[in-house]
Amino acid sequence: MTDSVEDPVLIACSHGTRSVAGQQVVDALRDAVRAARPGLVVEGAQVDVHGPYLADVVDRVCRGRDAVVVPLLLSSGYHVRVDIAQALERGGGRAVAAPALGPGPEVVEILLERLGSFDGSVVLAAAGSSDARAQADVEAAVGLLGGALGRPVTSGFLSAQEPSVADAVAEAGPGPVAVVSYLLAPGVFSARLASVGADVVTEPLGVHPGLVDLVLARYDATVRDTTFARSSPATSRAT
């Protein structure tokens, strides 16, 4: 698509993390999206932990522009269905959300690249959630990865769900076991994976060209399928 000053702003919204390294990776991903689409305005926001918070960014951006929120999240759980949905209300009809980045073949391709030629048992390590939709998304990712590998993949979780990653690794043998990180960026969760007993632990998705392309694809599809409210901010929302 051709960019212009009228193109909706892309708000790349992450969960948020106290990890400085994790913040740097997410910022670098946003920078890579900007570099891949010169002229497109890309704003950063978080739903939790630290600012700028999404509701505030939507409120500011939508006083003059339309916006598409692209969740830098791997499942469509609580943060997408509740936190992001509530933040969109601040946009007066001028902000919409794209689907989460996962699960899907684009993310699986990156996971396969991270895994390389490993030929043992595989555990997909996810953050974990009490949200049923997020749980289903992780299991969908497990199925897609297993299908691509041509052998079973099991899941393990770092919080909220069972089995834990360590238990999943212990049950996956005999033979070598790889843990595939189903995480966007380094942080507290990724640091825990070093002690789960796996022979191989892959890095989080990070700043990968395939992920940059996916963020832009989510944005483009949402712009194409959306009719934005064009009324003035003064009439489309409370001031």
PDB file of C-alpha atoms in Angstrom:
ATOM      1  CA  MET A   1       0.000   0.000   0.000  1.00  0.00           C
ATOM      2  CA  THR A   2       1.116   3.589  -0.598  1.00  0.00           C
ATOM      3  CA  ASP A   3       1.731   5.701   2.474  1.00  0.00           C
ATOM      4  CA  SER A   4       0.581   9.278   2.848  1.00  0.00           C
ATOM      5  CA  VAL A   5       0.064  11.734   5.665  1.00  0.00           C
ATOM      6  CA  GLU A   6      -3.481  10.382   5.940  1.00  0.00           C
ATOM      7  CA  ASP A   7      -2.447   6.802   6.631  1.00  0.00           C
ATOM      8  CA  PRO A   8      -3.569   5.599  10.076  1.00  0.00           C
ATOM      9  CA  VAL A   9      -0.904   5.585  12.740  1.00  0.00           C
ATOM     10  CA  LEU A  10       0.389   2.127  13.637  1.00  0.00           C
ATOM     11  CA  ILE A  11       0.410   1.738  17.419  1.00  0.00           C
ATOM     12  CA  ALA A  12       2.647  -1.230  18.180  1.00  0.00           C
ATOM     13  CA  CYS A  13       1.393  -2.345  21.588  1.00  0.00           C
ATOM     14  CA  SER A  14       3.376  -4.731  23.754  1.00  0.00           C
ATOM     15  CA  HIS A  15       2.592  -6.205  27.158  1.00  0.00           C
ATOM     16  CA  GLY A  16       5.303  -4.270  28.952  1.00  0.00           C
ATOM     17  CA  THR A  17       8.251  -5.583  30.950  1.00  0.00           C
ATOM     18  CA  ARG A  18      10.534  -4.483  33.757  1.00  0.00           C
ATOM     19  CA  SER A  19      13.453  -6.080  31.899  1.00  0.00           C
ATOM     20  CA  VAL A  20      15.655  -3.410  30.327  1.00  0.00           C
ATOM     21  CA  ALA A  21      16.820  -5.929  27.723  1.00  0.00           C
ATOM     22  CA  GLY A  22      13.209  -6.802  26.934  1.00  0.00           C
ATOM     23  CA  GLN A  23      12.263  -3.135  26.548  1.00  0.00           C
ATOM     24  CA  GLN A  24      15.214  -2.618  24.216  1.00  0.00           C
ATOM     25  CA  VAL A  25      14.202  -5.552  22.013  1.00  0.00           C
ATOM     26  CA  VAL A  26      10.602  -4.345  21.729  1.00  0.00           C
ATOM     27  CA  ASP A  27      11.800  -0.819  20.924  1.00  0.00           C
ATOM     28  CA  ALA A  28      14.155  -2.247  18.307  1.00  0.00           C
ATOM     29  CA  LEU A  29      11.264  -4.181  16.754  1.00  0.00           C
ATOM     30  CA  ARG A  30       9.288  -0.950  16.461  1.00  0.00           C
ATOM     31  CA  ASP A  31      12.317   0.759  14.924  1.00  0.00           C
ATOM     32  CA  ALA A  32      12.615  -2.066  12.389  1.00  0.00           C
ATOM     33  CA  VAL A  33       8.957  -1.610  11.443  1.00  0.00           C
ATOM     34  CA  ARG A  34       9.582   2.114  10.918  1.00  0.00           C
ATOM     35  CA  ALA A  35      12.608   1.356   8.763  1.00  0.00           C
ATOM     36  CA  ALA A  36      10.662  -1.138   6.668  1.00  0.00           C
ATOM     37  CA  ARG A  37       7.878   1.367   5.926  1.00  0.00           C
ATOM     38  CA  PRO A  38       9.348   4.892   5.615  1.00  0.00           C
ATOM     39  CA  GLY A  39       6.734   7.560   6.158  1.00  0.00           C
ATOM     40  CA  LEU A  40       4.467   5.400   8.305  1.00  0.00           C
ATOM     41  CA  VAL A  41       4.029   6.818  11.802  1.00  0.00           C
ATOM     42  CA  VAL A  42       4.706   4.061  14.349  1.00  0.00           C
ATOM     43  CA  GLU A  43       3.933   4.745  18.006  1.00  0.00           C
ATOM     44  CA  GLY A  44       4.809   2.542  20.960  1.00  0.00           C
ATOM     45  CA  ALA A  45       2.484   1.620  23.819  1.00  0.00           C
ATOM     46  CA  GLN A  46       2.043  -0.973  26.564  1.00  0.00           C
ATOM     47  CA  VAL A  47      -0.972  -2.496  28.276  1.00  0.00           C
ATOM     48  CA  ASP A  48       0.795  -3.150  31.586  1.00  0.00           C
ATOM     49  CA  VAL A  49       3.888  -2.604  33.760  1.00  0.00           C
ATOM     50  CA  HIS A  50       5.110   0.723  32.332  1.00  0.00           C
ATOM     51  CA  GLY A  51       4.105   3.559  30.063  1.00  0.00           C
ATOM     52  CA  PRO A  52       3.307   4.962  27.713  1.00  0.00           C
ATOM     53  CA  TYR A  53       0.030   3.141  28.281  1.00  0.00           C
ATOM     54  CA  LEU A  54      -2.156   2.267  25.340  1.00  0.00           C
ATOM     55  CA  ALA A  55      -5.259   4.187  26.425  1.00  0.00           C
ATOM     56  CA  ASP A  56      -3.244   7.389  26.720  1.00  0.00           C
ATOM     57  CA  VAL A  57      -1.578   6.885  23.334  1.00  0.00           C
ATOM     58  CA  VAL A  58      -4.908   6.168  21.629  1.00  0.00           C
ATOM     59  CA  ASP A  59      -6.428   9.261  23.210  1.00  0.00           C
ATOM     60  CA  ARG A  60      -3.573  11.478  22.006  1.00  0.00           C
ATOM     61  CA  VAL A  61      -3.210  10.032  18.500  1.00  0.00           C
ATOM     62  CA  CYS A  62      -6.925   9.933  17.725  1.00  0.00           C
ATOM     63  CA  ARG A  63      -7.410  13.618  18.415  1.00  0.00           C
ATOM     64  CA  GLY A  64      -6.043  14.138  14.927  1.00  0.00           C
ATOM     65  CA  ARG A  65      -5.497  10.787  13.202  1.00  0.00           C
ATOM     66  CA  ASP A  66      -6.921   7.326  12.737  1.00  0.00           C
ATOM     67  CA  ALA A  67      -4.963   4.503  14.331  1.00  0.00           C
ATOM     68  CA  VAL A  68      -4.474   0.755  14.070  1.00  0.00           C
ATOM     69  CA  VAL A  69      -3.290  -1.015  17.210  1.00  0.00           C
ATOM     70  CA  VAL A  70      -1.140  -4.017  16.344  1.00  0.00           C
ATOM     71  CA  PRO A  71      -0.711  -6.197  19.456  1.00  0.00           C
ATOM     72  CA  LEU A  72       2.881  -7.349  19.843  1.00  0.00           C
ATOM     73  CA  LEU A  73       1.425 -10.403  21.544  1.00  0.00           C
ATOM     74  CA  LEU A  74       1.381 -14.062  20.556  1.00  0.00           C
ATOM     75  CA  SER A  75      -2.185 -14.873  21.567  1.00  0.00           C
ATOM     76  CA  SER A  76      -5.605 -13.253  21.669  1.00  0.00           C
ATOM     77  CA  GLY A  77      -6.155 -13.522  25.395  1.00  0.00           C
ATOM     78  CA  TYR A  78      -7.222 -11.084  28.099  1.00  0.00           C
ATOM     79  CA  HIS A  79      -4.936  -8.249  27.046  1.00  0.00           C
ATOM     80  CA  VAL A  80      -6.347  -8.258  23.517  1.00  0.00           C
ATOM     81  CA  ARG A  81      -9.989  -8.905  24.385  1.00  0.00           C
ATOM     82  CA  VAL A  82     -10.192  -6.602  27.416  1.00  0.00           C
ATOM     83  CA  ASP A  83      -7.257  -4.215  27.857  1.00  0.00           C
ATOM     84  CA  ILE A  84      -6.866  -3.294  24.199  1.00  0.00           C
ATOM     85  CA  ALA A  85     -10.622  -3.273  23.583  1.00  0.00           C
ATOM     86  CA  GLN A  86     -11.146  -0.852  26.465  1.00  0.00           C
ATOM     87  CA  ALA A  87      -8.328   1.400  25.295  1.00  0.00           C
ATOM     88  CA  LEU A  88      -9.914   1.657  21.839  1.00  0.00           C
ATOM     89  CA  GLU A  89     -12.914   3.360  23.419  1.00  0.00           C
ATOM     90  CA  ARG A  90     -10.698   6.401  23.939  1.00  0.00           C
ATOM     91  CA  GLY A  91     -10.397   6.764  20.158  1.00  0.00           C
ATOM     92  CA  GLY A  92     -13.934   7.856  19.403  1.00  0.00           C
ATOM     93  CA  GLY A  93     -14.254   5.371  16.562  1.00  0.00           C
ATOM     94  CA  ARG A  94     -10.917   6.354  15.042  1.00  0.00           C
ATOM     95  CA  ALA A  95      -8.926   3.425  16.470  1.00  0.00           C
ATOM     96  CA  VAL A  96      -9.219  -0.287  15.726  1.00  0.00           C
ATOM     97  CA  ALA A  97      -7.159  -3.323  16.661  1.00  0.00           C
ATOM     98  CA  ALA A  98      -5.488  -5.866  14.422  1.00  0.00           C
ATOM     99  CA  PRO A  99      -5.265  -9.522  15.440  1.00  0.00           C
ATOM    100  CA  ALA A 100      -2.433 -10.702  17.672  1.00  0.00           C
ATOM    101  CA  LEU A 101       0.739 -11.915  15.975  1.00  0.00           C
ATOM    102  CA  GLY A 102       0.153 -15.568  16.809  1.00  0.00           C
ATOM    103  CA  PRO A 103      -0.567 -18.335  16.405  1.00  0.00           C
ATOM    104  CA  GLY A 104       0.124 -18.756  12.731  1.00  0.00           C
ATOM    105  CA  PRO A 105       2.543 -20.071  10.119  1.00  0.00           C
ATOM    106  CA  GLU A 106       4.582 -16.857  10.085  1.00  0.00           C
ATOM    107  CA  VAL A 107       5.535 -17.236  13.735  1.00  0.00           C
ATOM    108  CA  VAL A 108       6.107 -20.972  13.343  1.00  0.00           C
ATOM    109  CA  GLU A 109       8.621 -20.284  10.565  1.00  0.00           C
ATOM    110  CA  ILE A 110      10.658 -18.197  13.000  1.00  0.00           C
ATOM    111  CA  LEU A 111      10.417 -20.902  15.676  1.00  0.00           C
ATOM    112  CA  LEU A 112      11.701 -23.474  13.171  1.00  0.00           C
ATOM    113  CA  GLU A 113      14.611 -21.228  12.283  1.00  0.00           C
ATOM    114  CA  ARG A 114      15.465 -20.824  15.963  1.00  0.00           C
ATOM    115  CA  LEU A 115      15.306 -24.602  16.465  1.00  0.00           C
ATOM    116  CA  GLY A 116      17.515 -25.425  13.509  1.00  0.00           C
ATOM    117  CA  SER A 117      18.336 -29.071  12.831  1.00  0.00           C
ATOM    118  CA  PHE A 118      17.564 -30.361  16.339  1.00  0.00           C
ATOM    119  CA  ASP A 119      16.159 -33.883  16.114  1.00  0.00           C
ATOM    120  CA  GLY A 120      14.991 -34.672  19.652  1.00  0.00           C
ATOM    121  CA  SER A 121      11.863 -33.980  21.670  1.00  0.00           C
ATOM    122  CA  VAL A 122      10.464 -30.448  21.587  1.00  0.00           C
ATOM    123  CA  VAL A 123       8.616 -28.452  24.242  1.00  0.00           C
ATOM    124  CA  LEU A 124       6.996 -25.142  23.336  1.00  0.00           C
ATOM    125  CA  ALA A 125       7.480 -22.819  26.316  1.00  0.00           C
ATOM    126  CA  ALA A 126       4.775 -20.180  26.725  1.00  0.00           C
ATOM    127  CA  ALA A 127       4.135 -17.582  29.406  1.00  0.00           C
ATOM    128  CA  GLY A 128       0.828 -19.185  30.403  1.00  0.00           C
ATOM    129  CA  SER A 129      -2.596 -17.647  30.969  1.00  0.00           C
ATOM    130  CA  SER A 130      -5.870 -18.275  32.773  1.00  0.00           C
ATOM    131  CA  ASP A 131      -7.713 -17.035  29.661  1.00  0.00           C
ATOM    132  CA  ALA A 132      -9.247 -19.887  27.669  1.00  0.00           C
ATOM    133  CA  ARG A 133      -8.669 -18.195  24.320  1.00  0.00           C
ATOM    134  CA  ALA A 134      -4.990 -17.641  25.063  1.00  0.00           C
ATOM    135  CA  GLN A 135      -4.680 -21.277  26.129  1.00  0.00           C
ATOM    136  CA  ALA A 136      -6.279 -22.407  22.870  1.00  0.00           C
ATOM    137  CA  ASP A 137      -3.912 -20.200  20.877  1.00  0.00           C
ATOM    138  CA  VAL A 138      -0.875 -21.822  22.499  1.00  0.00           C
ATOM    139  CA  GLU A 139      -2.203 -25.286  21.727  1.00  0.00           C
ATOM    140  CA  ALA A 140      -2.786 -24.178  18.136  1.00  0.00           C
ATOM    141  CA  ALA A 141       0.846 -23.075  17.976  1.00  0.00           C
ATOM    142  CA  VAL A 142       1.907 -26.461  19.371  1.00  0.00           C
ATOM    143  CA  GLY A 143      -0.081 -28.190  16.635  1.00  0.00           C
ATOM    144  CA  LEU A 144       1.348 -25.993  13.882  1.00  0.00           C
ATOM    145  CA  LEU A 145       4.918 -26.505  15.090  1.00  0.00           C
ATOM    146  CA  GLY A 146       4.418 -30.253  15.418  1.00  0.00           C
ATOM    147  CA  GLY A 147       2.949 -30.413  11.943  1.00  0.00           C
ATOM    148  CA  ALA A 148       5.881 -28.495  10.490  1.00  0.00           C
ATOM    149  CA  LEU A 149       8.373 -30.759  12.276  1.00  0.00           C
ATOM    150  CA  GLY A 150       6.505 -33.949  11.482  1.00  0.00           C
ATOM    151  CA  ARG A 151       6.592 -35.110  15.093  1.00  0.00           C
ATOM    152  CA  PRO A 152       4.728 -34.368  18.334  1.00  0.00           C
ATOM    153  CA  VAL A 153       5.426 -31.191  20.293  1.00  0.00           C
ATOM    154  CA  THR A 154       4.298 -30.689  23.872  1.00  0.00           C
ATOM    155  CA  SER A 155       3.587 -27.479  25.757  1.00  0.00           C
ATOM    156  CA  GLY A 156       4.996 -26.147  29.023  1.00  0.00           C
ATOM    157  CA  PHE A 157       4.166 -22.964  30.885  1.00  0.00           C
ATOM    158  CA  LEU A 158       5.986 -20.384  32.966  1.00  0.00           C
ATOM    159  CA  SER A 159       2.957 -19.258  34.966  1.00  0.00           C
ATOM    160  CA  ALA A 160      -0.786 -19.805  35.443  1.00  0.00           C
ATOM    161  CA  GLN A 161      -0.947 -23.233  33.761  1.00  0.00           C
ATOM    162  CA  GLU A 162       0.326 -26.783  34.067  1.00  0.00           C
ATOM    163  CA  PRO A 163       2.570 -28.482  33.251  1.00  0.00           C
ATOM    164  CA  SER A 164       5.471 -26.219  34.061  1.00  0.00           C
ATOM    165  CA  VAL A 165       8.186 -26.080  31.457  1.00  0.00           C
ATOM    166  CA  ALA A 166      10.502 -28.041  33.762  1.00  0.00           C
ATOM    167  CA  ASP A 167       7.898 -30.791  34.210  1.00  0.00           C
ATOM    168  CA  ALA A 168       7.226 -30.901  30.462  1.00  0.00           C
ATOM    169  CA  VAL A 169      10.954 -31.295  29.811  1.00  0.00           C
ATOM    170  CA  ALA A 170      11.226 -34.069  32.404  1.00  0.00           C
ATOM    171  CA  GLU A 171       8.328 -35.932  30.805  1.00  0.00           C
ATOM    172  CA  ALA A 172       9.546 -35.478  27.219  1.00  0.00           C
ATOM    173  CA  GLY A 173      12.473 -37.888  27.276  1.00  0.00           C
ATOM    174  CA  PRO A 174      14.256 -40.141  26.807  1.00  0.00           C
ATOM    175  CA  GLY A 175      16.837 -38.453  24.669  1.00  0.00           C
ATOM    176  CA  PRO A 176      17.680 -34.802  24.107  1.00  0.00           C
ATOM    177  CA  VAL A 177      14.985 -32.182  24.651  1.00  0.00           C
ATOM    178  CA  ALA A 178      14.745 -28.694  23.179  1.00  0.00           C
ATOM    179  CA  VAL A 179      12.672 -25.886  24.631  1.00  0.00           C
ATOM    180  CA  VAL A 180      11.362 -23.504  21.999  1.00  0.00           C
ATOM    181  CA  SER A 181      10.682 -20.083  23.503  1.00  0.00           C
ATOM    182  CA  TYR A 182       7.208 -18.870  22.567  1.00  0.00           C
ATOM    183  CA  LEU A 183       8.094 -15.433  23.879  1.00  0.00           C
ATOM    184  CA  LEU A 184       8.555 -12.134  22.103  1.00  0.00           C
ATOM    185  CA  ALA A 185      11.481 -10.677  24.041  1.00  0.00           C
ATOM    186  CA  PRO A 186      13.908 -11.503  26.855  1.00  0.00           C
ATOM    187  CA  GLY A 187      12.828 -10.937  30.423  1.00  0.00           C
ATOM    188  CA  VAL A 188      11.994 -12.726  33.651  1.00  0.00           C
ATOM    189  CA  PHE A 189      10.245 -15.603  31.868  1.00  0.00           C
ATOM    190  CA  SER A 190      13.004 -16.259  29.330  1.00  0.00           C
ATOM    191  CA  ALA A 191      15.643 -16.188  32.076  1.00  0.00           C
ATOM    192  CA  ARG A 192      13.874 -19.048  33.864  1.00  0.00           C
ATOM    193  CA  LEU A 193      14.298 -21.334  30.866  1.00  0.00           C
ATOM    194  CA  ALA A 194      18.021 -21.756  31.505  1.00  0.00           C
ATOM    195  CA  SER A 195      17.231 -23.915  34.547  1.00  0.00           C
ATOM    196  CA  VAL A 196      14.475 -26.198  33.198  1.00  0.00           C
ATOM    197  CA  GLY A 197      16.856 -29.045  32.301  1.00  0.00           C
ATOM    198  CA  ALA A 198      16.625 -28.859  28.511  1.00  0.00           C
ATOM    199  CA  ASP A 199      19.552 -29.650  26.230  1.00  0.00           C
ATOM    200  CA  VAL A 200      18.701 -26.714  23.969  1.00  0.00           C
ATOM    201  CA  VAL A 201      16.787 -23.515  24.717  1.00  0.00           C
ATOM    202  CA  THR A 202      16.016 -21.206  21.815  1.00  0.00           C
ATOM    203  CA  GLU A 203      16.020 -17.431  22.005  1.00  0.00           C
ATOM    204  CA  PRO A 204      12.782 -15.406  22.063  1.00  0.00           C
ATOM    205  CA  LEU A 205      11.440 -14.243  18.709  1.00  0.00           C
ATOM    206  CA  GLY A 206      13.046 -10.829  19.033  1.00  0.00           C
ATOM    207  CA  VAL A 207      13.700  -8.545  16.070  1.00  0.00           C
ATOM    208  CA  HIS A 208      13.247 -10.863  13.111  1.00  0.00           C
ATOM    209  CA  PRO A 209      12.472  -9.794   9.516  1.00  0.00           C
ATOM    210  CA  GLY A 210       9.547 -12.211   9.446  1.00  0.00           C
ATOM    211  CA  LEU A 211       8.073 -10.587  12.544  1.00  0.00           C
ATOM    212  CA  VAL A 212       8.501  -7.114  11.043  1.00  0.00           C
ATOM    213  CA  ASP A 213       6.681  -8.285   7.913  1.00  0.00           C
ATOM    214  CA  LEU A 214       3.920  -9.797  10.061  1.00  0.00           C
ATOM    215  CA  VAL A 215       3.365  -6.567  12.014  1.00  0.00           C
ATOM    216  CA  LEU A 216       2.983  -4.664   8.749  1.00  0.00           C
ATOM    217  CA  ALA A 217       0.752  -7.360   7.260  1.00  0.00           C
ATOM    218  CA  ARG A 218      -1.563  -7.150  10.279  1.00  0.00           C
ATOM    219  CA  TYR A 219      -1.662  -3.362   9.886  1.00  0.00           C
ATOM    220  CA  ASP A 220      -2.316  -3.455   6.135  1.00  0.00           C
ATOM    221  CA  ALA A 221      -5.113  -6.015   6.377  1.00  0.00           C
ATOM    222  CA  THR A 222      -6.828  -4.048   9.141  1.00  0.00           C
ATOM    223  CA  VAL A 223      -6.612  -0.765   7.231  1.00  0.00           C
ATOM    224  CA  ARG A 224      -8.012  -2.467   4.140  1.00  0.00           C
ATOM    225  CA  ASP A 225     -10.960  -3.923   6.047  1.00  0.00           C
ATOM    226  CA  THR A 226     -11.837  -0.877   8.193  1.00  0.00           C
ATOM    227  CA  THR A 227     -14.005   2.172   7.681  1.00  0.00           C
ATOM    228  CA  PHE A 228     -12.820   4.691  10.232  1.00  0.00           C
ATOM    229  CA  ALA A 229     -15.028   7.277  11.896  1.00  0.00           C
ATOM    230  CA  ARG A 230     -14.070  10.579  10.316  1.00  0.00           C
ATOM    231  CA  SER A 231     -15.988  12.887  12.615  1.00  0.00           C
ATOM    232  CA  SER A 232     -14.045  15.505  14.490  1.00  0.00           C
ATOM    233  CA  PRO A 233     -12.605  14.589  17.894  1.00  0.00           C
ATOM    234  CA  ALA A 234     -14.876  17.178  19.498  1.00  0.00           C
ATOM    235  CA  THR A 235     -18.014  15.361  18.345  1.00  0.00           C
ATOM    236  CA  SER A 236     -16.769  11.779  18.485  1.00  0.00           C
ATOM    237  CA  ARG A 237     -15.713  11.665  22.113  1.00  0.00           C
ATOM    238  CA  ALA A 238     -15.970  13.435  25.386  1.00  0.00           C
ATOM    239  CA  THR A 239     -13.309  16.071  25.956  1.00  0.00           C
TER     240      THR A 239
END
